[in-house]
């Protein structure tokens, strides 16, 4: 019966405490969410923690989903939660990491996002992406690699939609120039 119900309706049922709807939502969305998280983080333990925290948050806050009334989608809402949990996990990891006392200043290591990007996109396109300013790259990554809409990208990155559109345009122009 729940197989014919869309994700937005499943979220509405989850908000009413329907465990079957939650299980169906998890069955449908967890595979792609895990893939997207792995694109951004190679640490399976962090991915597993983020998945668990995400679905716990969905169970607790499903009633907060505004849905199509504000131009959002259920999968976009889920991804926004997961992306924020991933950022929180990176922050926790950075906060608890302490360098060894005798360590010299290391060379700047690439960001986790850059490492994930390198593993996903290589060649001239990957080189052009890595040369983009970080604020342009994160918009392009969210919209192109993750398939998010302008609105979902704006929510994910905490930016106004106009800023997302401007950065996406600037990123595309820079990519065209780099690949020309």
PDB file of C-alpha atoms in Angstrom:
ATOM      1  CA  UNK A   1       0.000   0.000   0.000  1.00  0.00           C
ATOM      2  CA  UNK A   2       2.778   2.482   0.865  1.00  0.00           C
ATOM      3  CA  UNK A   3       4.639   1.621  -2.345  1.00  0.00           C
ATOM      4  CA  UNK A   4       2.363   3.921  -4.372  1.00  0.00           C
ATOM      5  CA  UNK A   5       2.655   6.845  -1.942  1.00  0.00           C
ATOM      6  CA  UNK A   6       5.117   9.634  -2.772  1.00  0.00           C
ATOM      7  CA  UNK A   7       7.817  10.766  -0.355  1.00  0.00           C
ATOM      8  CA  UNK A   8       5.973  13.927   0.665  1.00  0.00           C
ATOM      9  CA  UNK A   9       2.931  11.901   1.709  1.00  0.00           C
ATOM     10  CA  UNK A  10       5.200   9.442   3.533  1.00  0.00           C
ATOM     11  CA  UNK A  11       6.633  12.356   5.527  1.00  0.00           C
ATOM     12  CA  UNK A  12       3.110  13.467   6.432  1.00  0.00           C
ATOM     13  CA  UNK A  13       2.392   9.947   7.694  1.00  0.00           C
ATOM     14  CA  UNK A  14       5.686   9.852   9.608  1.00  0.00           C
ATOM     15  CA  UNK A  15       4.662  13.122  11.278  1.00  0.00           C
ATOM     16  CA  UNK A  16       1.605  11.247  12.588  1.00  0.00           C
ATOM     17  CA  UNK A  17       3.830   8.515  14.036  1.00  0.00           C
ATOM     18  CA  UNK A  18       3.378   5.902  11.293  1.00  0.00           C
ATOM     19  CA  UNK A  19       6.368   3.527  11.650  1.00  0.00           C
ATOM     20  CA  UNK A  20       5.527   1.712   8.415  1.00  0.00           C
ATOM     21  CA  UNK A  21       5.708   4.998   6.503  1.00  0.00           C
ATOM     22  CA  UNK A  22       9.031   5.762   8.166  1.00  0.00           C
ATOM     23  CA  UNK A  23      10.413   2.365   7.174  1.00  0.00           C
ATOM     24  CA  UNK A  24       9.238   2.866   3.586  1.00  0.00           C
ATOM     25  CA  UNK A  25      10.752   6.375   3.480  1.00  0.00           C
ATOM     26  CA  UNK A  26      14.033   4.966   4.773  1.00  0.00           C
ATOM     27  CA  UNK A  27      13.962   2.095   2.269  1.00  0.00           C
ATOM     28  CA  UNK A  28      13.465   4.529  -0.607  1.00  0.00           C
ATOM     29  CA  UNK A  29      15.819   7.322   0.391  1.00  0.00           C
ATOM     30  CA  UNK A  30      18.699   5.782   2.339  1.00  0.00           C
ATOM     31  CA  UNK A  31      20.559   4.316  -0.676  1.00  0.00           C
ATOM     32  CA  UNK A  32      20.883   7.620  -2.563  1.00  0.00           C
ATOM     33  CA  UNK A  33      21.556   9.517   0.644  1.00  0.00           C
ATOM     34  CA  UNK A  34      24.427   7.199   1.523  1.00  0.00           C
ATOM     35  CA  UNK A  35      25.889   7.657  -1.971  1.00  0.00           C
ATOM     36  CA  UNK A  36      25.665  11.449  -1.710  1.00  0.00           C
ATOM     37  CA  UNK A  37      27.238  11.448   1.744  1.00  0.00           C
ATOM     38  CA  UNK A  38      30.057   9.190   0.552  1.00  0.00           C
ATOM     39  CA  UNK A  39      30.775  11.679  -2.238  1.00  0.00           C
ATOM     40  CA  UNK A  40      31.521  14.227   0.451  1.00  0.00           C
ATOM     41  CA  UNK A  41      33.093  11.994   3.112  1.00  0.00           C
ATOM     42  CA  UNK A  42      35.144   8.830   2.684  1.00  0.00           C
ATOM     43  CA  UNK A  43      34.894   7.857   6.372  1.00  0.00           C
ATOM     44  CA  UNK A  44      32.219   5.133   6.589  1.00  0.00           C
ATOM     45  CA  UNK A  45      31.823   5.640  10.336  1.00  0.00           C
ATOM     46  CA  UNK A  46      30.944   9.304   9.868  1.00  0.00           C
ATOM     47  CA  UNK A  47      28.577   8.443   7.012  1.00  0.00           C
ATOM     48  CA  UNK A  48      26.824   5.867   9.228  1.00  0.00           C
ATOM     49  CA  UNK A  49      26.546   8.354  12.110  1.00  0.00           C
ATOM     50  CA  UNK A  50      25.180  11.052   9.827  1.00  0.00           C
ATOM     51  CA  UNK A  51      22.638   8.638   8.360  1.00  0.00           C
ATOM     52  CA  UNK A  52      21.476   7.651  11.834  1.00  0.00           C
ATOM     53  CA  UNK A  53      21.277  11.275  13.033  1.00  0.00           C
ATOM     54  CA  UNK A  54      19.448  12.303   9.863  1.00  0.00           C
ATOM     55  CA  UNK A  55      16.721   9.708  10.116  1.00  0.00           C
ATOM     56  CA  UNK A  56      16.345  10.295  13.841  1.00  0.00           C
ATOM     57  CA  UNK A  57      15.839  13.998  13.068  1.00  0.00           C
ATOM     58  CA  UNK A  58      13.324  13.095  10.348  1.00  0.00           C
ATOM     59  CA  UNK A  59      11.369  10.921  12.776  1.00  0.00           C
ATOM     60  CA  UNK A  60      11.334  13.670  15.389  1.00  0.00           C
ATOM     61  CA  UNK A  61      10.687  16.646  13.101  1.00  0.00           C
ATOM     62  CA  UNK A  62       8.650  15.310  10.181  1.00  0.00           C
ATOM     63  CA  UNK A  63       5.845  17.674  11.110  1.00  0.00           C
ATOM     64  CA  UNK A  64       8.176  20.619  10.366  1.00  0.00           C
ATOM     65  CA  UNK A  65       8.347  19.695   6.671  1.00  0.00           C
ATOM     66  CA  UNK A  66       6.550  22.447   4.765  1.00  0.00           C
ATOM     67  CA  UNK A  67       6.632  20.630   1.439  1.00  0.00           C
ATOM     68  CA  UNK A  68       5.518  21.859  -1.927  1.00  0.00           C
ATOM     69  CA  UNK A  69       3.721  24.773  -0.256  1.00  0.00           C
ATOM     70  CA  UNK A  70       7.098  26.541  -0.070  1.00  0.00           C
ATOM     71  CA  UNK A  71       8.574  25.003  -3.221  1.00  0.00           C
ATOM     72  CA  UNK A  72      10.492  22.252  -1.447  1.00  0.00           C
ATOM     73  CA  UNK A  73      10.626  18.537  -2.004  1.00  0.00           C
ATOM     74  CA  UNK A  74      10.774  15.749   0.537  1.00  0.00           C
ATOM     75  CA  UNK A  75      14.109  14.499  -0.784  1.00  0.00           C
ATOM     76  CA  UNK A  76      15.531  18.026  -0.764  1.00  0.00           C
ATOM     77  CA  UNK A  77      14.434  18.424   2.854  1.00  0.00           C
ATOM     78  CA  UNK A  78      16.052  15.098   3.783  1.00  0.00           C
ATOM     79  CA  UNK A  79      19.277  16.047   2.008  1.00  0.00           C
ATOM     80  CA  UNK A  80      19.367  19.421   3.753  1.00  0.00           C
ATOM     81  CA  UNK A  81      19.157  17.682   7.120  1.00  0.00           C
ATOM     82  CA  UNK A  82      21.855  15.177   6.133  1.00  0.00           C
ATOM     83  CA  UNK A  83      24.194  17.861   4.775  1.00  0.00           C
ATOM     84  CA  UNK A  84      23.886  19.873   7.967  1.00  0.00           C
ATOM     85  CA  UNK A  85      24.553  16.776  10.061  1.00  0.00           C
ATOM     86  CA  UNK A  86      27.637  16.066   7.945  1.00  0.00           C
ATOM     87  CA  UNK A  87      28.946  19.590   8.524  1.00  0.00           C
ATOM     88  CA  UNK A  88      28.311  19.130  12.249  1.00  0.00           C
ATOM     89  CA  UNK A  89      30.247  15.839  12.171  1.00  0.00           C
ATOM     90  CA  UNK A  90      33.196  17.519  10.448  1.00  0.00           C
ATOM     91  CA  UNK A  91      33.125  20.291  13.041  1.00  0.00           C
ATOM     92  CA  UNK A  92      33.055  17.781  15.908  1.00  0.00           C
ATOM     93  CA  UNK A  93      35.939  15.890  14.365  1.00  0.00           C
ATOM     94  CA  UNK A  94      37.976  19.096  13.916  1.00  0.00           C
ATOM     95  CA  UNK A  95      37.159  20.249  17.447  1.00  0.00           C
ATOM     96  CA  UNK A  96      38.359  16.991  19.017  1.00  0.00           C
ATOM     97  CA  UNK A  97      41.432  16.565  16.845  1.00  0.00           C
ATOM     98  CA  UNK A  98      44.634  17.745  18.472  1.00  0.00           C
ATOM     99  CA  UNK A  99      47.951  17.909  16.667  1.00  0.00           C
ATOM    100  CA  UNK A 100      50.875  16.075  18.249  1.00  0.00           C
ATOM    101  CA  UNK A 101      52.956  18.433  20.405  1.00  0.00           C
ATOM    102  CA  UNK A 102      56.127  17.994  18.345  1.00  0.00           C
ATOM    103  CA  UNK A 103      54.389  18.406  15.006  1.00  0.00           C
ATOM    104  CA  UNK A 104      55.751  21.023  12.682  1.00  0.00           C
ATOM    105  CA  UNK A 105      53.349  23.165  10.716  1.00  0.00           C
ATOM    106  CA  UNK A 106      52.133  20.870   7.933  1.00  0.00           C
ATOM    107  CA  UNK A 107      51.442  21.928   4.393  1.00  0.00           C
ATOM    108  CA  UNK A 108      47.829  22.886   3.840  1.00  0.00           C
ATOM    109  CA  UNK A 109      45.876  19.675   3.348  1.00  0.00           C
ATOM    110  CA  UNK A 110      43.035  19.662   0.848  1.00  0.00           C
ATOM    111  CA  UNK A 111      39.556  20.033   2.308  1.00  0.00           C
ATOM    112  CA  UNK A 112      37.382  16.934   2.559  1.00  0.00           C
ATOM    113  CA  UNK A 113      35.106  18.446  -0.092  1.00  0.00           C
ATOM    114  CA  UNK A 114      38.087  18.814  -2.447  1.00  0.00           C
ATOM    115  CA  UNK A 115      39.163  15.212  -1.859  1.00  0.00           C
ATOM    116  CA  UNK A 116      35.630  13.964  -2.514  1.00  0.00           C
ATOM    117  CA  UNK A 117      35.456  16.125  -5.622  1.00  0.00           C
ATOM    118  CA  UNK A 118      38.770  14.767  -6.882  1.00  0.00           C
ATOM    119  CA  UNK A 119      37.498  11.224  -6.461  1.00  0.00           C
ATOM    120  CA  UNK A 120      34.271  12.045  -8.318  1.00  0.00           C
ATOM    121  CA  UNK A 121      35.434  14.316 -11.137  1.00  0.00           C
ATOM    122  CA  UNK A 122      38.843  14.115 -12.741  1.00  0.00           C
ATOM    123  CA  UNK A 123      40.623  15.331 -15.845  1.00  0.00           C
ATOM    124  CA  UNK A 124      40.226  18.842 -17.202  1.00  0.00           C
ATOM    125  CA  UNK A 125      36.779  19.263 -15.636  1.00  0.00           C
ATOM    126  CA  UNK A 126      38.069  18.249 -12.214  1.00  0.00           C
ATOM    127  CA  UNK A 127      41.027  20.608 -12.552  1.00  0.00           C
ATOM    128  CA  UNK A 128      38.725  23.462 -13.558  1.00  0.00           C
ATOM    129  CA  UNK A 129      36.415  22.723 -10.610  1.00  0.00           C
ATOM    130  CA  UNK A 130      39.290  22.719  -8.147  1.00  0.00           C
ATOM    131  CA  UNK A 131      40.459  26.110  -9.441  1.00  0.00           C
ATOM    132  CA  UNK A 132      37.078  27.703  -8.691  1.00  0.00           C
ATOM    133  CA  UNK A 133      36.725  29.882  -5.606  1.00  0.00           C
ATOM    134  CA  UNK A 134      35.309  27.734  -2.755  1.00  0.00           C
ATOM    135  CA  UNK A 135      32.024  29.667  -2.620  1.00  0.00           C
ATOM    136  CA  UNK A 136      31.461  29.095  -6.349  1.00  0.00           C
ATOM    137  CA  UNK A 137      32.516  25.454  -6.198  1.00  0.00           C
ATOM    138  CA  UNK A 138      30.130  24.606  -3.340  1.00  0.00           C
ATOM    139  CA  UNK A 139      27.168  26.084  -5.247  1.00  0.00           C
ATOM    140  CA  UNK A 140      28.084  24.260  -8.444  1.00  0.00           C
ATOM    141  CA  UNK A 141      28.660  21.028  -6.526  1.00  0.00           C
ATOM    142  CA  UNK A 142      25.266  21.217  -4.811  1.00  0.00           C
ATOM    143  CA  UNK A 143      23.381  22.073  -7.991  1.00  0.00           C
ATOM    144  CA  UNK A 144      25.189  19.892 -10.551  1.00  0.00           C
ATOM    145  CA  UNK A 145      26.706  16.951  -8.678  1.00  0.00           C
ATOM    146  CA  UNK A 146      23.998  16.661  -6.024  1.00  0.00           C
ATOM    147  CA  UNK A 147      21.146  17.708  -8.316  1.00  0.00           C
ATOM    148  CA  UNK A 148      19.650  20.239  -5.911  1.00  0.00           C
ATOM    149  CA  UNK A 149      17.407  23.071  -7.057  1.00  0.00           C
ATOM    150  CA  UNK A 150      18.310  26.718  -6.509  1.00  0.00           C
ATOM    151  CA  UNK A 151      15.966  26.821  -3.505  1.00  0.00           C
ATOM    152  CA  UNK A 152      17.370  23.630  -1.994  1.00  0.00           C
ATOM    153  CA  UNK A 153      20.929  24.855  -2.547  1.00  0.00           C
ATOM    154  CA  UNK A 154      20.051  28.151  -0.885  1.00  0.00           C
ATOM    155  CA  UNK A 155      18.658  26.316   2.138  1.00  0.00           C
ATOM    156  CA  UNK A 156      21.605  23.929   2.280  1.00  0.00           C
ATOM    157  CA  UNK A 157      24.215  26.689   2.135  1.00  0.00           C
ATOM    158  CA  UNK A 158      22.255  29.282   4.116  1.00  0.00           C
ATOM    159  CA  UNK A 159      22.312  31.792   1.268  1.00  0.00           C
ATOM    160  CA  UNK A 160      19.659  33.900  -0.456  1.00  0.00           C
ATOM    161  CA  UNK A 161      18.405  32.368  -3.712  1.00  0.00           C
ATOM    162  CA  UNK A 162      19.694  35.352  -5.691  1.00  0.00           C
ATOM    163  CA  UNK A 163      23.193  34.778  -4.347  1.00  0.00           C
ATOM    164  CA  UNK A 164      23.004  31.107  -5.337  1.00  0.00           C
ATOM    165  CA  UNK A 165      21.940  32.068  -8.877  1.00  0.00           C
ATOM    166  CA  UNK A 166      24.727  34.640  -9.160  1.00  0.00           C
ATOM    167  CA  UNK A 167      27.377  32.246  -7.886  1.00  0.00           C
ATOM    168  CA  UNK A 168      26.136  29.468 -10.169  1.00  0.00           C
ATOM    169  CA  UNK A 169      26.357  31.827 -13.160  1.00  0.00           C
ATOM    170  CA  UNK A 170      29.851  32.997 -12.179  1.00  0.00           C
ATOM    171  CA  UNK A 171      30.953  29.382 -11.676  1.00  0.00           C
ATOM    172  CA  UNK A 172      29.664  28.328 -15.096  1.00  0.00           C
ATOM    173  CA  UNK A 173      31.408  31.271 -16.771  1.00  0.00           C
ATOM    174  CA  UNK A 174      34.663  30.424 -14.990  1.00  0.00           C
ATOM    175  CA  UNK A 175      34.323  26.759 -15.969  1.00  0.00           C
ATOM    176  CA  UNK A 176      33.735  27.677 -19.637  1.00  0.00           C
ATOM    177  CA  UNK A 177      36.809  29.901 -19.623  1.00  0.00           C
ATOM    178  CA  UNK A 178      38.948  27.256 -17.924  1.00  0.00           C
ATOM    179  CA  UNK A 179      37.857  24.564 -20.366  1.00  0.00           C
ATOM    180  CA  UNK A 180      38.140  26.710 -23.502  1.00  0.00           C
TER     181      UNK A 180
END
